[in-house]
PDB file of C-alpha atoms in Angstrom:
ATOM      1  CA  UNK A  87     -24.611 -47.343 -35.865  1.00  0.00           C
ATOM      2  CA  UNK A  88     -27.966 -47.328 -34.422  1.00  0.00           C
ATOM      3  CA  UNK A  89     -29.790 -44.172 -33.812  1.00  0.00           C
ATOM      4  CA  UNK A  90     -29.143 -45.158 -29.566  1.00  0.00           C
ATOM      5  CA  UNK A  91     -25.521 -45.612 -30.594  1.00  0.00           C
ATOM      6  CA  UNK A  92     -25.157 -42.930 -31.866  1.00  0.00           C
ATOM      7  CA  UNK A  93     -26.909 -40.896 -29.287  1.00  0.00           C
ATOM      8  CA  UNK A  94     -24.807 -42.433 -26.516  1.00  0.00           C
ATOM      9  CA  UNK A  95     -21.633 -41.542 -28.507  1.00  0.00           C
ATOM     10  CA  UNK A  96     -22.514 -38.361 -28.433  1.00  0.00           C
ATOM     11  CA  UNK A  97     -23.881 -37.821 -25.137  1.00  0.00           C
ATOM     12  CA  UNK A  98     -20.296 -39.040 -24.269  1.00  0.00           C
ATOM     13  CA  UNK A  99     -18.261 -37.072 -26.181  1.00  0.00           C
ATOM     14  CA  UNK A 100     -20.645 -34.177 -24.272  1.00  0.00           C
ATOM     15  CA  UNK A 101     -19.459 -35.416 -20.940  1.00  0.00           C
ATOM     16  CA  UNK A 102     -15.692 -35.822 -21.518  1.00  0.00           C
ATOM     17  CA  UNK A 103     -15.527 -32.189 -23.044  1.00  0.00           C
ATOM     18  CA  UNK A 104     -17.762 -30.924 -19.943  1.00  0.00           C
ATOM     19  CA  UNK A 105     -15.139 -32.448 -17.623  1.00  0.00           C
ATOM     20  CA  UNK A 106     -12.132 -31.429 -19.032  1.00  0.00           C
ATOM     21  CA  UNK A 107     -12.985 -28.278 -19.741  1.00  0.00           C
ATOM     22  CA  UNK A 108     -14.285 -28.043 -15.945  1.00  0.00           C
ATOM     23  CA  UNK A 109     -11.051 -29.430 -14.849  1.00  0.00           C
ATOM     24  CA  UNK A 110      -9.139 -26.666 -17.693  1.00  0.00           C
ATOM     25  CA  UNK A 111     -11.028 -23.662 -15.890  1.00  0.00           C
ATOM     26  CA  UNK A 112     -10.522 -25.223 -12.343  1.00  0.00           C
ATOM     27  CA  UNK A 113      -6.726 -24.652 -12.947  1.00  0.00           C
ATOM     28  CA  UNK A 114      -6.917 -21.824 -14.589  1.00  0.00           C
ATOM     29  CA  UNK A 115      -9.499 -20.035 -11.478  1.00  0.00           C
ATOM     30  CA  UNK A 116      -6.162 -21.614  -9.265  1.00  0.00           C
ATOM     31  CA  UNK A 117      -3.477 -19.561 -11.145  1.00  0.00           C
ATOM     32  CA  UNK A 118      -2.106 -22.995 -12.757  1.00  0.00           C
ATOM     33  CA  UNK A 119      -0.052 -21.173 -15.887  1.00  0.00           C
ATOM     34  CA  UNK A 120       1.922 -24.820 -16.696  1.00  0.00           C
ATOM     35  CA  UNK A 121       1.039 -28.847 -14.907  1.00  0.00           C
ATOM     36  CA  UNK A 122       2.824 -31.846 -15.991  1.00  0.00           C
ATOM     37  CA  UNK A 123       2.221 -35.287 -14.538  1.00  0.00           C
ATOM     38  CA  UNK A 124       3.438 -38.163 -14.958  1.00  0.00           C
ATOM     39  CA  UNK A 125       6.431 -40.142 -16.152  1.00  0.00           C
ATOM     40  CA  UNK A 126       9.527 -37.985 -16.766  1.00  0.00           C
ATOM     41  CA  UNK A 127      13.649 -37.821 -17.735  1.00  0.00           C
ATOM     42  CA  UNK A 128      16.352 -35.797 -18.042  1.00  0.00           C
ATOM     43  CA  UNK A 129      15.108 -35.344 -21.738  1.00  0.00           C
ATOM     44  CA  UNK A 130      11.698 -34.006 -21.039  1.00  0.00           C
ATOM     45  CA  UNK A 131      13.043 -32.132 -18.422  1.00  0.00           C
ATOM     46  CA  UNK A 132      14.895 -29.899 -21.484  1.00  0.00           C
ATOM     47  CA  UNK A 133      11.652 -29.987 -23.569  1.00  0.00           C
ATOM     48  CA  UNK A 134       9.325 -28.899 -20.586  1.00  0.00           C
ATOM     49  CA  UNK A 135      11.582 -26.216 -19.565  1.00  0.00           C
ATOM     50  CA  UNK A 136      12.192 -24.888 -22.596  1.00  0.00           C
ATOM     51  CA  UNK A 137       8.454 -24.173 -23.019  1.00  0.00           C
ATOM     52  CA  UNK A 138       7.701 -23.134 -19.536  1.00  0.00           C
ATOM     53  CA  UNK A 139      10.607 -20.291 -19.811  1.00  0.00           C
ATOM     54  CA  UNK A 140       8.759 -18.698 -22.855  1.00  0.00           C
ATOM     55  CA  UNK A 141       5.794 -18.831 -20.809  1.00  0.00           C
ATOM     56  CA  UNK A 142       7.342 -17.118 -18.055  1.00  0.00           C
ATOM     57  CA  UNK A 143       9.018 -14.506 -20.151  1.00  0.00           C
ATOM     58  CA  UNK A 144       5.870 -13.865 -21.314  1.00  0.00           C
ATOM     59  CA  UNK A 145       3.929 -13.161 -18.098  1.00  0.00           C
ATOM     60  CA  UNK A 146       7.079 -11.490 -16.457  1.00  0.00           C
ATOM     61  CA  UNK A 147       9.804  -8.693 -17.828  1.00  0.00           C
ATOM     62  CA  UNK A 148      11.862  -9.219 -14.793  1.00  0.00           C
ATOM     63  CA  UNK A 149      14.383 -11.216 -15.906  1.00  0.00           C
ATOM     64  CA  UNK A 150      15.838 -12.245 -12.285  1.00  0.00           C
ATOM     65  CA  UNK A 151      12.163 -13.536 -11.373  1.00  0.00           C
ATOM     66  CA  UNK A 152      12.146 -15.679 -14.648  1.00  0.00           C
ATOM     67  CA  UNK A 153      15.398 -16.956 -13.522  1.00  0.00           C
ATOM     68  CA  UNK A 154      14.440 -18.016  -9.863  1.00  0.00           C
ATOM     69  CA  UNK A 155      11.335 -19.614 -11.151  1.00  0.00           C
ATOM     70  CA  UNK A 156      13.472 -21.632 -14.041  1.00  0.00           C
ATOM     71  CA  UNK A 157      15.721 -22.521 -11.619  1.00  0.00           C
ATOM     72  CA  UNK A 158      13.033 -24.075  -8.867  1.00  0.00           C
ATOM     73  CA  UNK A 159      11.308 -25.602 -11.691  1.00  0.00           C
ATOM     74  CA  UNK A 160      14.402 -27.484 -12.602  1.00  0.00           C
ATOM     75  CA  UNK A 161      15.475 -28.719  -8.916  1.00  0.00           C
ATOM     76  CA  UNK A 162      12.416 -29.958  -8.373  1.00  0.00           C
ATOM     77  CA  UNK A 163      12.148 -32.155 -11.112  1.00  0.00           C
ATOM     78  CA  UNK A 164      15.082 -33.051 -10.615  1.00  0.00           C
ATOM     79  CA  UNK A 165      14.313 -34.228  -7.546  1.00  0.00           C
ATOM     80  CA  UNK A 166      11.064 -36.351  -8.835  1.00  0.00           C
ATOM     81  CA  UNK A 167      13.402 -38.115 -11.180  1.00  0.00           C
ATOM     82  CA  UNK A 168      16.037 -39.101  -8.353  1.00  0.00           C
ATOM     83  CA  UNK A 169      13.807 -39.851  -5.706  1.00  0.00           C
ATOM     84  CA  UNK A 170      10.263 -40.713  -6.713  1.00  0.00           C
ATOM     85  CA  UNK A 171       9.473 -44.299  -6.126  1.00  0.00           C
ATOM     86  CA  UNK A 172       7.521 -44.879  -8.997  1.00  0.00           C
ATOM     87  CA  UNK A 173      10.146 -45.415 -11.459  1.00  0.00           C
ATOM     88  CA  UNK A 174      10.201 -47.394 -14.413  1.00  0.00           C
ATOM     89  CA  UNK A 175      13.989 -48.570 -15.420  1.00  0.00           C
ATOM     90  CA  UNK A 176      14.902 -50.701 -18.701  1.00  0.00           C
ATOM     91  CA  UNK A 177      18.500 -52.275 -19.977  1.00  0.00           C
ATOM     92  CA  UNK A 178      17.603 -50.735 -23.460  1.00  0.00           C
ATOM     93  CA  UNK A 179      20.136 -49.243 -25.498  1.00  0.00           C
ATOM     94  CA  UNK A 180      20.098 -46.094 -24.827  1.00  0.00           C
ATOM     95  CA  UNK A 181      18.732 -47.414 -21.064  1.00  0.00           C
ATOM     96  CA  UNK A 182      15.676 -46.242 -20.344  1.00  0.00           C
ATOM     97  CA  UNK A 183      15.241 -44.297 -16.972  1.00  0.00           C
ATOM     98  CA  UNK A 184      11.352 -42.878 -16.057  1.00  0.00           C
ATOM     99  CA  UNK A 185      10.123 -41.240 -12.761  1.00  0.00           C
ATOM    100  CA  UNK A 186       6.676 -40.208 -12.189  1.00  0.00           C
ATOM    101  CA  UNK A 187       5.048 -37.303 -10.601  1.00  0.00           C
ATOM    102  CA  UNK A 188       3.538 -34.092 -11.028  1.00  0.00           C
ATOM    103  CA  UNK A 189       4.921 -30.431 -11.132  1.00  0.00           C
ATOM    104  CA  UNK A 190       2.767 -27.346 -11.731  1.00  0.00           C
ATOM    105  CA  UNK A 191       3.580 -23.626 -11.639  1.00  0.00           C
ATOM    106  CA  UNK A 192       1.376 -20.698 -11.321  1.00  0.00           C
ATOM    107  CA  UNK A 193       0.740 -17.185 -10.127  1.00  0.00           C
ATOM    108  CA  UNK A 194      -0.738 -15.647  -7.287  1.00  0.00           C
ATOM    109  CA  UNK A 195      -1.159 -12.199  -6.408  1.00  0.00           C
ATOM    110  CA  UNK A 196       1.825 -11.181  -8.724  1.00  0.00           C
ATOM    111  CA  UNK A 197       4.021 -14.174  -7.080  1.00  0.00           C
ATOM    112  CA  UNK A 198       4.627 -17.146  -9.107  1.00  0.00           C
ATOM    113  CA  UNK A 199       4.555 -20.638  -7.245  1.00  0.00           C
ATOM    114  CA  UNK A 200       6.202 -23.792  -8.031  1.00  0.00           C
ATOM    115  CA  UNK A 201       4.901 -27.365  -6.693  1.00  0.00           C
ATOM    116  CA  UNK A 202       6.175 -31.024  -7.462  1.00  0.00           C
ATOM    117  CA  UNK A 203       4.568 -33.904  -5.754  1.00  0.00           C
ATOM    118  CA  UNK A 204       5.475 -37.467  -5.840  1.00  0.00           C
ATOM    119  CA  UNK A 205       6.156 -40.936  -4.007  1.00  0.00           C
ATOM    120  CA  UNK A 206       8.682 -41.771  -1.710  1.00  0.00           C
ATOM    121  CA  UNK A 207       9.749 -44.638   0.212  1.00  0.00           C
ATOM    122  CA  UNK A 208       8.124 -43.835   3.581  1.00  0.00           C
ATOM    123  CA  UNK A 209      11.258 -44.452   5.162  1.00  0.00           C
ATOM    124  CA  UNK A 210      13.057 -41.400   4.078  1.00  0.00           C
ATOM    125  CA  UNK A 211       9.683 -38.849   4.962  1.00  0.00           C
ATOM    126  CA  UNK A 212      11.142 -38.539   8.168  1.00  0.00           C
ATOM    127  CA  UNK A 213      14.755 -37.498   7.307  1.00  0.00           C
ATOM    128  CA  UNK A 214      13.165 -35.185   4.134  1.00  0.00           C
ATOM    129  CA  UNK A 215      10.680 -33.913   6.702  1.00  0.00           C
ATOM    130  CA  UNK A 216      13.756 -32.671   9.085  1.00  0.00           C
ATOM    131  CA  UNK A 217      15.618 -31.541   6.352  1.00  0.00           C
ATOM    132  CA  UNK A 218      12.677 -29.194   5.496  1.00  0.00           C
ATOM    133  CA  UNK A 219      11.812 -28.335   8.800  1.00  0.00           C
ATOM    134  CA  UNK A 220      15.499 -27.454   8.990  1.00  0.00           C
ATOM    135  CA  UNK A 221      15.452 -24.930   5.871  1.00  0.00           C
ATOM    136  CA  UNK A 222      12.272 -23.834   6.552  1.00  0.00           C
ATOM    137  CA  UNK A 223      13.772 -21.799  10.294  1.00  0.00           C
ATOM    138  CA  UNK A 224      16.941 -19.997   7.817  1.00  0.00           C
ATOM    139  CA  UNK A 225      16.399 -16.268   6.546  1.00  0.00           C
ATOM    140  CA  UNK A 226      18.373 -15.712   3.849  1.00  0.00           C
ATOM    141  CA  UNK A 227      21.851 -15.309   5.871  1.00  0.00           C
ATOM    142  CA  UNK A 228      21.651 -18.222   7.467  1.00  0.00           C
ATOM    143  CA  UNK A 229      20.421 -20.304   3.771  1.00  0.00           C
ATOM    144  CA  UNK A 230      23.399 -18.570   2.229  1.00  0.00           C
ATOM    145  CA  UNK A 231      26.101 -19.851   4.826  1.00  0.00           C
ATOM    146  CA  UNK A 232      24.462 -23.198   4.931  1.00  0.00           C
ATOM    147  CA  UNK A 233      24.401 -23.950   1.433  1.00  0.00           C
ATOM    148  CA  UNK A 234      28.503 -22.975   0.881  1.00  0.00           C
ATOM    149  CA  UNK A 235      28.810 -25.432   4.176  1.00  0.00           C
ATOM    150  CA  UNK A 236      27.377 -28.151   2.683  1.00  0.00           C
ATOM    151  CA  UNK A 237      29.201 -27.342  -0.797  1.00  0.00           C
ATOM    152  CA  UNK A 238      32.806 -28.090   0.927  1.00  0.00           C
ATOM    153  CA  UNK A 239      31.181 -31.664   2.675  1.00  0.00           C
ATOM    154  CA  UNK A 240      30.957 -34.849   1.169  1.00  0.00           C
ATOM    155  CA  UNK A 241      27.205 -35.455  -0.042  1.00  0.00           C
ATOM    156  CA  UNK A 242      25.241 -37.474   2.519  1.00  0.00           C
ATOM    157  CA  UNK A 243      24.726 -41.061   2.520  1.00  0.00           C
ATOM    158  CA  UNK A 244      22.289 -42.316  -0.197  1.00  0.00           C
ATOM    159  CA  UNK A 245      22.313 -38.113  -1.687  1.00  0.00           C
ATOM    160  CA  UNK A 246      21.930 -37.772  -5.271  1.00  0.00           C
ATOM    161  CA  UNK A 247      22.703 -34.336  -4.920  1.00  0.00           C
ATOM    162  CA  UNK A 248      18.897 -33.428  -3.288  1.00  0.00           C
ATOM    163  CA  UNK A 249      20.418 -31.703  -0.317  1.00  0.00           C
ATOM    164  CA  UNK A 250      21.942 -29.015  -2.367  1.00  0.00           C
ATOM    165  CA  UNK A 251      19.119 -28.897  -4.633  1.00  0.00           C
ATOM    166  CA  UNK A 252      16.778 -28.431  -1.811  1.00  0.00           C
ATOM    167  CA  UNK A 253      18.925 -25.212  -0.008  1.00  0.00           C
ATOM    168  CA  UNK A 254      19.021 -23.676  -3.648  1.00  0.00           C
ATOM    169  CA  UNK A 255      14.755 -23.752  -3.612  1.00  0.00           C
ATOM    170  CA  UNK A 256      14.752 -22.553   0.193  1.00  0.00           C
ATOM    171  CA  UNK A 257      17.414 -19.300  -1.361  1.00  0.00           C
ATOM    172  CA  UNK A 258      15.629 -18.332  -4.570  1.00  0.00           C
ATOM    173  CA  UNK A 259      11.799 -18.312  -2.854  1.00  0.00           C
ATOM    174  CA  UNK A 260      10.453 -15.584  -1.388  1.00  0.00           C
ATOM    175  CA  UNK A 261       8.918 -17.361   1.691  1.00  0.00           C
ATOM    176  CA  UNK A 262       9.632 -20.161   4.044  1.00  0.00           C
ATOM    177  CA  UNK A 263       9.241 -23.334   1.235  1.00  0.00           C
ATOM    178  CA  UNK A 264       6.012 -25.477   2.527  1.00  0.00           C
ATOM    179  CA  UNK A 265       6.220 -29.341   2.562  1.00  0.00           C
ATOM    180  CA  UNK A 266       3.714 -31.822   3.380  1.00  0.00           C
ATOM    181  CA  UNK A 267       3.572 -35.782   3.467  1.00  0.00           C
ATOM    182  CA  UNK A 268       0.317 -38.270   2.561  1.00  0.00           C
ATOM    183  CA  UNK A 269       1.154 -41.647   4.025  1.00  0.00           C
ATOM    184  CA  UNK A 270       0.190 -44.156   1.496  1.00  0.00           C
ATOM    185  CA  UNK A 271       1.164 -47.245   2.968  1.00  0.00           C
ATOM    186  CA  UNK A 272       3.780 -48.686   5.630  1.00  0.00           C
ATOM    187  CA  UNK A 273       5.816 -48.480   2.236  1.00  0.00           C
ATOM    188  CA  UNK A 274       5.189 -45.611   0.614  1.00  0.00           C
ATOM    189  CA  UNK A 275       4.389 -41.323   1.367  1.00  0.00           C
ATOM    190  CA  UNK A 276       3.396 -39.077  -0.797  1.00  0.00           C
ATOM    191  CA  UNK A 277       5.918 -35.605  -0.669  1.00  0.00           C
ATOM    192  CA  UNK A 278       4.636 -31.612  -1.878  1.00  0.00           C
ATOM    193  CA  UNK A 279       6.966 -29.153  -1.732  1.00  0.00           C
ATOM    194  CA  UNK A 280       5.392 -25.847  -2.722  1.00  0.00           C
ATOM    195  CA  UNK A 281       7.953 -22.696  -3.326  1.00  0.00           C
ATOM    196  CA  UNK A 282       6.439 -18.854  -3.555  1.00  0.00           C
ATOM    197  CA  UNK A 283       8.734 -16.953  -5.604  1.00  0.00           C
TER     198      UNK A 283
END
């Protein structure tokens, strides 16, 4: 390697650690505690969790906190891997069933938080958006009744059990959930739902 090579090699390697570790302290000056994005399953779902609930234990001795933010970590990937429309599917054996997006969780000011975003098919932003909306005007009374409502009805058309999942994240945070939606495309949004707990 010549004596440029070699100097370009390792002005690069000077750059990439200068970036990530810029990027490293920009989450960690945001409160970000645990981030995965990405392609996902059911399988990495167990593996993530598992590691995020040490975390937690670790940063919290309340043991009803740990479970609210365990819980709203789960539904929400959950939801990424029933809804997001970047999904990768394959007739393997076992089949092979991937959805991407991104879910982070942090603290702030003694609160944890817990965000997922990922695509959708633009068409359903609106009827996510009201179901939001919806959640978002409940105190707790009004969640609670709601959610053993909906228990006794027949999911909705085209549910893979996100409605539920959704009224358990608006009952176990400690503030009206936040949503937002980036339209991508005439195709394609892009959802955040953010959760204080």
């Amino acid at each position: 390697m010549t004596e440029f090579a070699t100097q370009r090699e390792a002005d690069r390697g000077g750059l990439i650690a200068e970036e990530v570790l810029d990027f490293q302290r920009n989450m960690t000056r945001r409160g970000i505690i645990f981030s995965f994005t990405g392609y996902i399953s059911e399988g990495i779902l167990k593996a993530l969790g598992d590691a995020l609930r040490q975390k937690i234990r670790l940063e919290s001795t309340d043991n009803k906190t740990v479970n609210r933010v365990f819980s709203v970590f789960v539904e929400q990937v959950q939801n990424i891997i029933r809804y997001s429309a970047e999904r990768i599917e394959h007739e393997a054996e076992p089949p092979v069933e991937l959805s991407s997006g991104m879910i982070t969780v942090g603290s702030d000011k003694g609160r944890f938080f817990v965000i997922c975003g990922n695509i959708i098919a633009r068409e359903d932003a609106d009827t996510l958006g009201g179901r939001l909306s919806e959640l978002q005007g409940m105190d707790a009374e009004a969640l609670r009744r709601f959610y053993k409502e909906k228990l006794r009805e027949p999911p909705d058309e085209g549910s893979k059990g996100g409605s539920i999942g959704l009224i358990e994240i608006a009952r176990r945070a400690s503030e009206p959930i936040q949503f937002d939606f980036e339209h991508l495309s005439d195709a394609y949004s892009y959802f955040v739902l953010k959760a204080y707990i």
